[in-house]
mmCIF file of C-alpha atoms in Angstrom:
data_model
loop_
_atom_site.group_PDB
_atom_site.id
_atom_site.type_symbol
_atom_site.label_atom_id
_atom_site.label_comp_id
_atom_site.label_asym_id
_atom_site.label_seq_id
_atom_site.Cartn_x
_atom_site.Cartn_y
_atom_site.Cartn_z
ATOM 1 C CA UNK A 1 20.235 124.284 85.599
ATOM 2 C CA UNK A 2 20.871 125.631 88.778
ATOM 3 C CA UNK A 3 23.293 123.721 90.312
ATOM 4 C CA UNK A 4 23.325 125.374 93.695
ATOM 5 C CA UNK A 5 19.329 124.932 93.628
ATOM 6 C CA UNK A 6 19.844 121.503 92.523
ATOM 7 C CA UNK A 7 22.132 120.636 95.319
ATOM 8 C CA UNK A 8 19.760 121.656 97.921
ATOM 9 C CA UNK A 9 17.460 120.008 96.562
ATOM 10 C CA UNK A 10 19.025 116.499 96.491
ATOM 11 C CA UNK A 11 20.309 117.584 100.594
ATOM 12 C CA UNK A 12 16.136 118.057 101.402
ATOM 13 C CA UNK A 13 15.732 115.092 100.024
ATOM 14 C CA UNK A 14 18.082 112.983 101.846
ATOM 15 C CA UNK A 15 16.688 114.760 105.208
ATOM 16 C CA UNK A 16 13.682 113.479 104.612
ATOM 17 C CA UNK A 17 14.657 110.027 103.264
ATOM 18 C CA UNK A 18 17.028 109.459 106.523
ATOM 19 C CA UNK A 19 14.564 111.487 108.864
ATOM 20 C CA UNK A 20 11.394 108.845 107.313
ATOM 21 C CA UNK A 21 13.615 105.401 107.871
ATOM 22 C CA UNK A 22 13.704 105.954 111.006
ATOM 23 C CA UNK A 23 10.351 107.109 111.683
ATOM 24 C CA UNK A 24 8.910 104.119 109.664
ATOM 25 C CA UNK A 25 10.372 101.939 112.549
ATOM 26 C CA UNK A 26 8.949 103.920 115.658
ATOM 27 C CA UNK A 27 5.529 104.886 114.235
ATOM 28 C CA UNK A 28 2.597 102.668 112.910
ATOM 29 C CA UNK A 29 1.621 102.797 109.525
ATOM 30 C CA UNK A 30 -1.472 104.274 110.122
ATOM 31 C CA UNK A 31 -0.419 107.153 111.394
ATOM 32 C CA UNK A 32 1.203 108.814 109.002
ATOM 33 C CA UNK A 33 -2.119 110.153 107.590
ATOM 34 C CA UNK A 34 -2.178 113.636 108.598
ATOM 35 C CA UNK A 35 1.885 113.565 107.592
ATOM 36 C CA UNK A 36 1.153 112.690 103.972
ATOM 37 C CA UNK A 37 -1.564 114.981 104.113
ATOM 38 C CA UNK A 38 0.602 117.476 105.298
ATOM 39 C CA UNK A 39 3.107 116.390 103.240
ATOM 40 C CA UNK A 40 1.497 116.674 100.244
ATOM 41 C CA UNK A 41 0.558 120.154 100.832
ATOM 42 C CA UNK A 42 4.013 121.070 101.227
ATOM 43 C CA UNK A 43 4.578 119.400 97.960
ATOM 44 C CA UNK A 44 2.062 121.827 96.046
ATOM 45 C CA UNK A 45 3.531 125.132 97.464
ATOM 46 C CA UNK A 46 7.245 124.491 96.888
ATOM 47 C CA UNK A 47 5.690 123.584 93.293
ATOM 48 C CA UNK A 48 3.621 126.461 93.624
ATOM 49 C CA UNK A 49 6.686 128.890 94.090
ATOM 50 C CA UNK A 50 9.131 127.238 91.666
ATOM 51 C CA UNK A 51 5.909 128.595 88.896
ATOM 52 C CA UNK A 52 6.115 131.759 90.100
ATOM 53 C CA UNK A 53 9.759 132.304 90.322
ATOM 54 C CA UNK A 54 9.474 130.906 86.633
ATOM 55 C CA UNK A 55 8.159 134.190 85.699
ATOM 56 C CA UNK A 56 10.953 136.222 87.525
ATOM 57 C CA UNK A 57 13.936 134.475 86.026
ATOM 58 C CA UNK A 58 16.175 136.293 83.458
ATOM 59 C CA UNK A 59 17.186 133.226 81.944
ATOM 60 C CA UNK A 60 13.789 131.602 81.389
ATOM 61 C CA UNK A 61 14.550 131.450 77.268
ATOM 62 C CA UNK A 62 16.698 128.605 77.696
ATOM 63 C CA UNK A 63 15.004 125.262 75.573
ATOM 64 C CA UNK A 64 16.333 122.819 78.491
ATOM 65 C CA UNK A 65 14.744 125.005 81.284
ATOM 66 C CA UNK A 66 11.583 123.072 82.642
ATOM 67 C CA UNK A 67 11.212 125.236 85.588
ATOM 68 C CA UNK A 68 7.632 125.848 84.975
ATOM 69 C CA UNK A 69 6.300 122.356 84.258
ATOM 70 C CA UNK A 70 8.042 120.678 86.973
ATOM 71 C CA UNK A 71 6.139 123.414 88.856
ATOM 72 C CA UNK A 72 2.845 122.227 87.941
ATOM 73 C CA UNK A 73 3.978 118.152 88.308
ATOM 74 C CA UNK A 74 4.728 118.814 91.748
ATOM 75 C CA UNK A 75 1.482 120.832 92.507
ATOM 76 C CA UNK A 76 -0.412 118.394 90.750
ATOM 77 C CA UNK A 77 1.676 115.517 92.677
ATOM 78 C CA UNK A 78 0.811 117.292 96.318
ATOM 79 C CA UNK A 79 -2.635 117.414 95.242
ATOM 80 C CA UNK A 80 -2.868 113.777 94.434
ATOM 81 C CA UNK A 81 -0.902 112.824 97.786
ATOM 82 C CA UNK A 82 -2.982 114.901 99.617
ATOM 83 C CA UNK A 83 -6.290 113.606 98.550
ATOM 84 C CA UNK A 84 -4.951 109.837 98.626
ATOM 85 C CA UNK A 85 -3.643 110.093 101.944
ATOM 86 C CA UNK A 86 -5.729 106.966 102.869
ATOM 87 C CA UNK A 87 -4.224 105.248 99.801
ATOM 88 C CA UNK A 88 -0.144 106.314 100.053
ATOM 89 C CA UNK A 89 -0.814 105.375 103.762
ATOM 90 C CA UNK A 90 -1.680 101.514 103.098
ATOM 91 C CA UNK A 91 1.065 101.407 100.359
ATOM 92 C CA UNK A 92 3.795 104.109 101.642
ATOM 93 C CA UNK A 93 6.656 101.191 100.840
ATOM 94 C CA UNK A 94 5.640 100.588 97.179
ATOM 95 C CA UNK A 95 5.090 104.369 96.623
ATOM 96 C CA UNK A 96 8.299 106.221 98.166
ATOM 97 C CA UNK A 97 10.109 102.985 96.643
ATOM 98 C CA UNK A 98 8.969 104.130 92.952
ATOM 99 C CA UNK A 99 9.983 108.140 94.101
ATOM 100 C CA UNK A 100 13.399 107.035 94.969
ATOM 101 C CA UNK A 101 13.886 105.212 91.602
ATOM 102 C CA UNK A 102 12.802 108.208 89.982
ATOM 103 C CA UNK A 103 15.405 110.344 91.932
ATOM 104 C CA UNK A 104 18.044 107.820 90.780
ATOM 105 C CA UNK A 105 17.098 107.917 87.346
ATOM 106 C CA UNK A 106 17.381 111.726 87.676
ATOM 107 C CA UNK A 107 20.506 111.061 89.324
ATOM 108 C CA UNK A 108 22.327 109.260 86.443
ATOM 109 C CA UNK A 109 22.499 112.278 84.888
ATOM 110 C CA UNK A 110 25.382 113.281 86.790
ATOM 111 C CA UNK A 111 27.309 109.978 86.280
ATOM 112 C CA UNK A 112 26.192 110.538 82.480
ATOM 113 C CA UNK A 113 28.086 114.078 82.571
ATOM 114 C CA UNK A 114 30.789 112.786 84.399
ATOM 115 C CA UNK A 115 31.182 110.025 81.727
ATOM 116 C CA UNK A 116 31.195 112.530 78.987
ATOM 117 C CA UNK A 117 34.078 114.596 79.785
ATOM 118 C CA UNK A 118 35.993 110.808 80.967
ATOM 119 C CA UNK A 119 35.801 111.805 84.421
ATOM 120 C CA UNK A 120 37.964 108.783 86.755
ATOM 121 C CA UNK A 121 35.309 108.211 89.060
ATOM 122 C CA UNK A 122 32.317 108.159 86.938
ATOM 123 C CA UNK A 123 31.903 104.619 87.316
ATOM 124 C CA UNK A 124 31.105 104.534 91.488
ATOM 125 C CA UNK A 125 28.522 107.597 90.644
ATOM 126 C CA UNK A 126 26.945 105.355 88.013
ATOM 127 C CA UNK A 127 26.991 102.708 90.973
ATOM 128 C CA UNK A 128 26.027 104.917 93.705
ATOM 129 C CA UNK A 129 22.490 105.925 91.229
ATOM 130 C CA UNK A 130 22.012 102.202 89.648
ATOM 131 C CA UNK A 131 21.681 100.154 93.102
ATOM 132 C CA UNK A 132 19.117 102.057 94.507
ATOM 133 C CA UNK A 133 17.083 102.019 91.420
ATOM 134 C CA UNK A 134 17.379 98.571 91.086
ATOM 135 C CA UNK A 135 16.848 97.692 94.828
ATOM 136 C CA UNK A 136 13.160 100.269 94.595
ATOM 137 C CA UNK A 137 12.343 98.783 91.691
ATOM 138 C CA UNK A 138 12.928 94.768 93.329
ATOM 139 C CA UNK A 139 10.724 96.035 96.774
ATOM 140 C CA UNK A 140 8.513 97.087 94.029
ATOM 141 C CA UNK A 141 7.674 94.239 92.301
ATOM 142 C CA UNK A 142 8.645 91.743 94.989
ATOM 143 C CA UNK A 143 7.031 90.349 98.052
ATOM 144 C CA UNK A 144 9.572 90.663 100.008
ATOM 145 C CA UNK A 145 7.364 89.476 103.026
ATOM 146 C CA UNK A 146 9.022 90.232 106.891
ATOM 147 C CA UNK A 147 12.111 91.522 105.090
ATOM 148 C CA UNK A 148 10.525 94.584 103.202
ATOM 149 C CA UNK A 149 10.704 96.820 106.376
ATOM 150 C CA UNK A 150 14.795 96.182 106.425
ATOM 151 C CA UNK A 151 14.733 96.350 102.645
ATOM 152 C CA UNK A 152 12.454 99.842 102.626
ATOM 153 C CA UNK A 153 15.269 101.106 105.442
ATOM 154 C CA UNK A 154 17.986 100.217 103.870
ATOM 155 C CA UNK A 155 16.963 101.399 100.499
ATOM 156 C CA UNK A 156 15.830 104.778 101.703
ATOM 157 C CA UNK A 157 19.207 105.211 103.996
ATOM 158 C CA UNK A 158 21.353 104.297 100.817
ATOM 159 C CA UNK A 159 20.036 106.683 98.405
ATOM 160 C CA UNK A 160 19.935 109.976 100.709
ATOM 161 C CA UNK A 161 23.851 108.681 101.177
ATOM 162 C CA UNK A 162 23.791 108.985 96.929
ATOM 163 C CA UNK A 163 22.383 111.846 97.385
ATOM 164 C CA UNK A 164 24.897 113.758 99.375
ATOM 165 C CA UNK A 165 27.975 111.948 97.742
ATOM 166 C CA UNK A 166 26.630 113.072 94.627
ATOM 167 C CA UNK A 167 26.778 116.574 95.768
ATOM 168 C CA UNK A 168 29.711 117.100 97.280
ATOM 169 C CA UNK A 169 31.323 114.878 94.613
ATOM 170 C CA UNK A 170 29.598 116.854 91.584
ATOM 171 C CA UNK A 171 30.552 120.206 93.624
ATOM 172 C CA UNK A 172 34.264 119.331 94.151
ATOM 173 C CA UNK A 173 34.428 118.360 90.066
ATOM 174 C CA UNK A 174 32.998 121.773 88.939
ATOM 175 C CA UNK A 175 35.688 123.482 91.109
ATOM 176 C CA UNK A 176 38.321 121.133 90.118
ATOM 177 C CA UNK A 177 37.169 122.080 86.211
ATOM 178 C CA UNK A 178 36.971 125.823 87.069
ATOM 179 C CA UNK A 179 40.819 125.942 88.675
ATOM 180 C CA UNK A 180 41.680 123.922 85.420
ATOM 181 C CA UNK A 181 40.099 126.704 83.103
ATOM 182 C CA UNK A 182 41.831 129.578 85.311
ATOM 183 C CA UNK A 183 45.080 127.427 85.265
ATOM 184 C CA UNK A 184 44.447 127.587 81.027
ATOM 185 C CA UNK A 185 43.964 131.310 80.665
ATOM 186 C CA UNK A 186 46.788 132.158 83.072
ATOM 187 C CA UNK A 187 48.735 130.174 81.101
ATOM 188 C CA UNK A 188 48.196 131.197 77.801
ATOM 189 C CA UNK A 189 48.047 134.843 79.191
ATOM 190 C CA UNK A 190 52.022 134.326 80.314
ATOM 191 C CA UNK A 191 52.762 132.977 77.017
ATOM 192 C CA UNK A 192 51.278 136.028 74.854
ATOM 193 C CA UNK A 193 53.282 138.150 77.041
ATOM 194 C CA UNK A 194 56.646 136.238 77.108
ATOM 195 C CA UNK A 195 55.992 136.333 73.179
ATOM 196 C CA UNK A 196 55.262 140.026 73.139
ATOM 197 C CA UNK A 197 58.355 140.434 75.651
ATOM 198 C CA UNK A 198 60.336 138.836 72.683
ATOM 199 C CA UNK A 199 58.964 140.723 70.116
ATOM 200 C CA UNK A 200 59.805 144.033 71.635
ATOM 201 C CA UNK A 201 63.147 142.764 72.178
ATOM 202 C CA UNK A 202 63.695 142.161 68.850
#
């Protein structure tokens, strides 16, 4: 993985998730037709070029590298939002509700990590991913009735704020690990020579 593409990606996404709860206030449902249709082409390109650059990577042996067929889900997913523009349009809530659990579910992965090498804050990254899954899948599956505008703001607000804690907070960890490593080899590099200083010395 990436984690410099990775980051970027989660940073788009909050743009758009902070940029659409406020649009979802101003503009009338029905508008958004030619933006999903828009949208949705966008979708299929970036998909588009994430295949090709597939075929240009040095690295593309590696068994957890799914480069190519996230490619072709997110052509096939600009496709489909571009020829059920009409559809996404009438249910925008329900749908983008169901993409940002997905993104959280893709998000636990980091608190996952974080948990496996007993990282302290672990625990509020597992938060920060958990509430906004739970709170897309509740507007969902629930009627929320006059409150699902508030609910759909909130929720999209929230989990572009996950988003960007996540990566600054993943970032600063891999740094923190990296000093640590140099920190190890420096020190073990002073002790072979203090040993070898010995040694000639005797």
């Amino acid at each position: 993985m990436n984690l410099k593409i990775e980051n970027w990606k989660l940073l788009a996404l909050s743009a758009f998730y902070f940029i659409f709860a406020i649009i979802s206030y101003t503009v009338p449902a029905n508008e958004f037709l030619s933006f999903f249709r828009i949208g949705g082409l966008v979708i299929a390109v970036v998909g588009a070029l994430q295949t090709l650059i597939y075929f240009f990577k040095k690295d593309y042996m590696k068994p957890q590298d799914f480069s190519f067929s996230l490619g072709l889900l997110l052509i096939f997913a600009g496709l489909v939002v571009s020829a059920k523009a009409e559809f996404i349009v009438l249910n925008y809530r329900p749908v983008i509700a169901v993409a940002v659990v997905l993104d959280s579910f893709l998000r636990l992965q980091y608190s996952m990590n974080l948990l496996r090498v007993n990282d302290s804050k672990w625990q509020l990254n597992l938060f920060m991913a958990v509430l906004p899954a739970v709170c897309g899948v509740i507007l969902v599956l629930v009627d929320l009735g006059a409150m699902m505008e508030n609910c759909f703001s909130f929720l999209l607000i929230f989990d572009g704020i996950a988003n960007v804690f996540t990566v600054l907070y993943y970032k600063r960890f891999i740094r923190r690990c990296e000093k640590q490593f140099r920190d190890t080899i420096n020190k073990i590099g002073e002790e072979e020579s203090d040993i070898i200083v010995r040694e000639d010395r005797s």
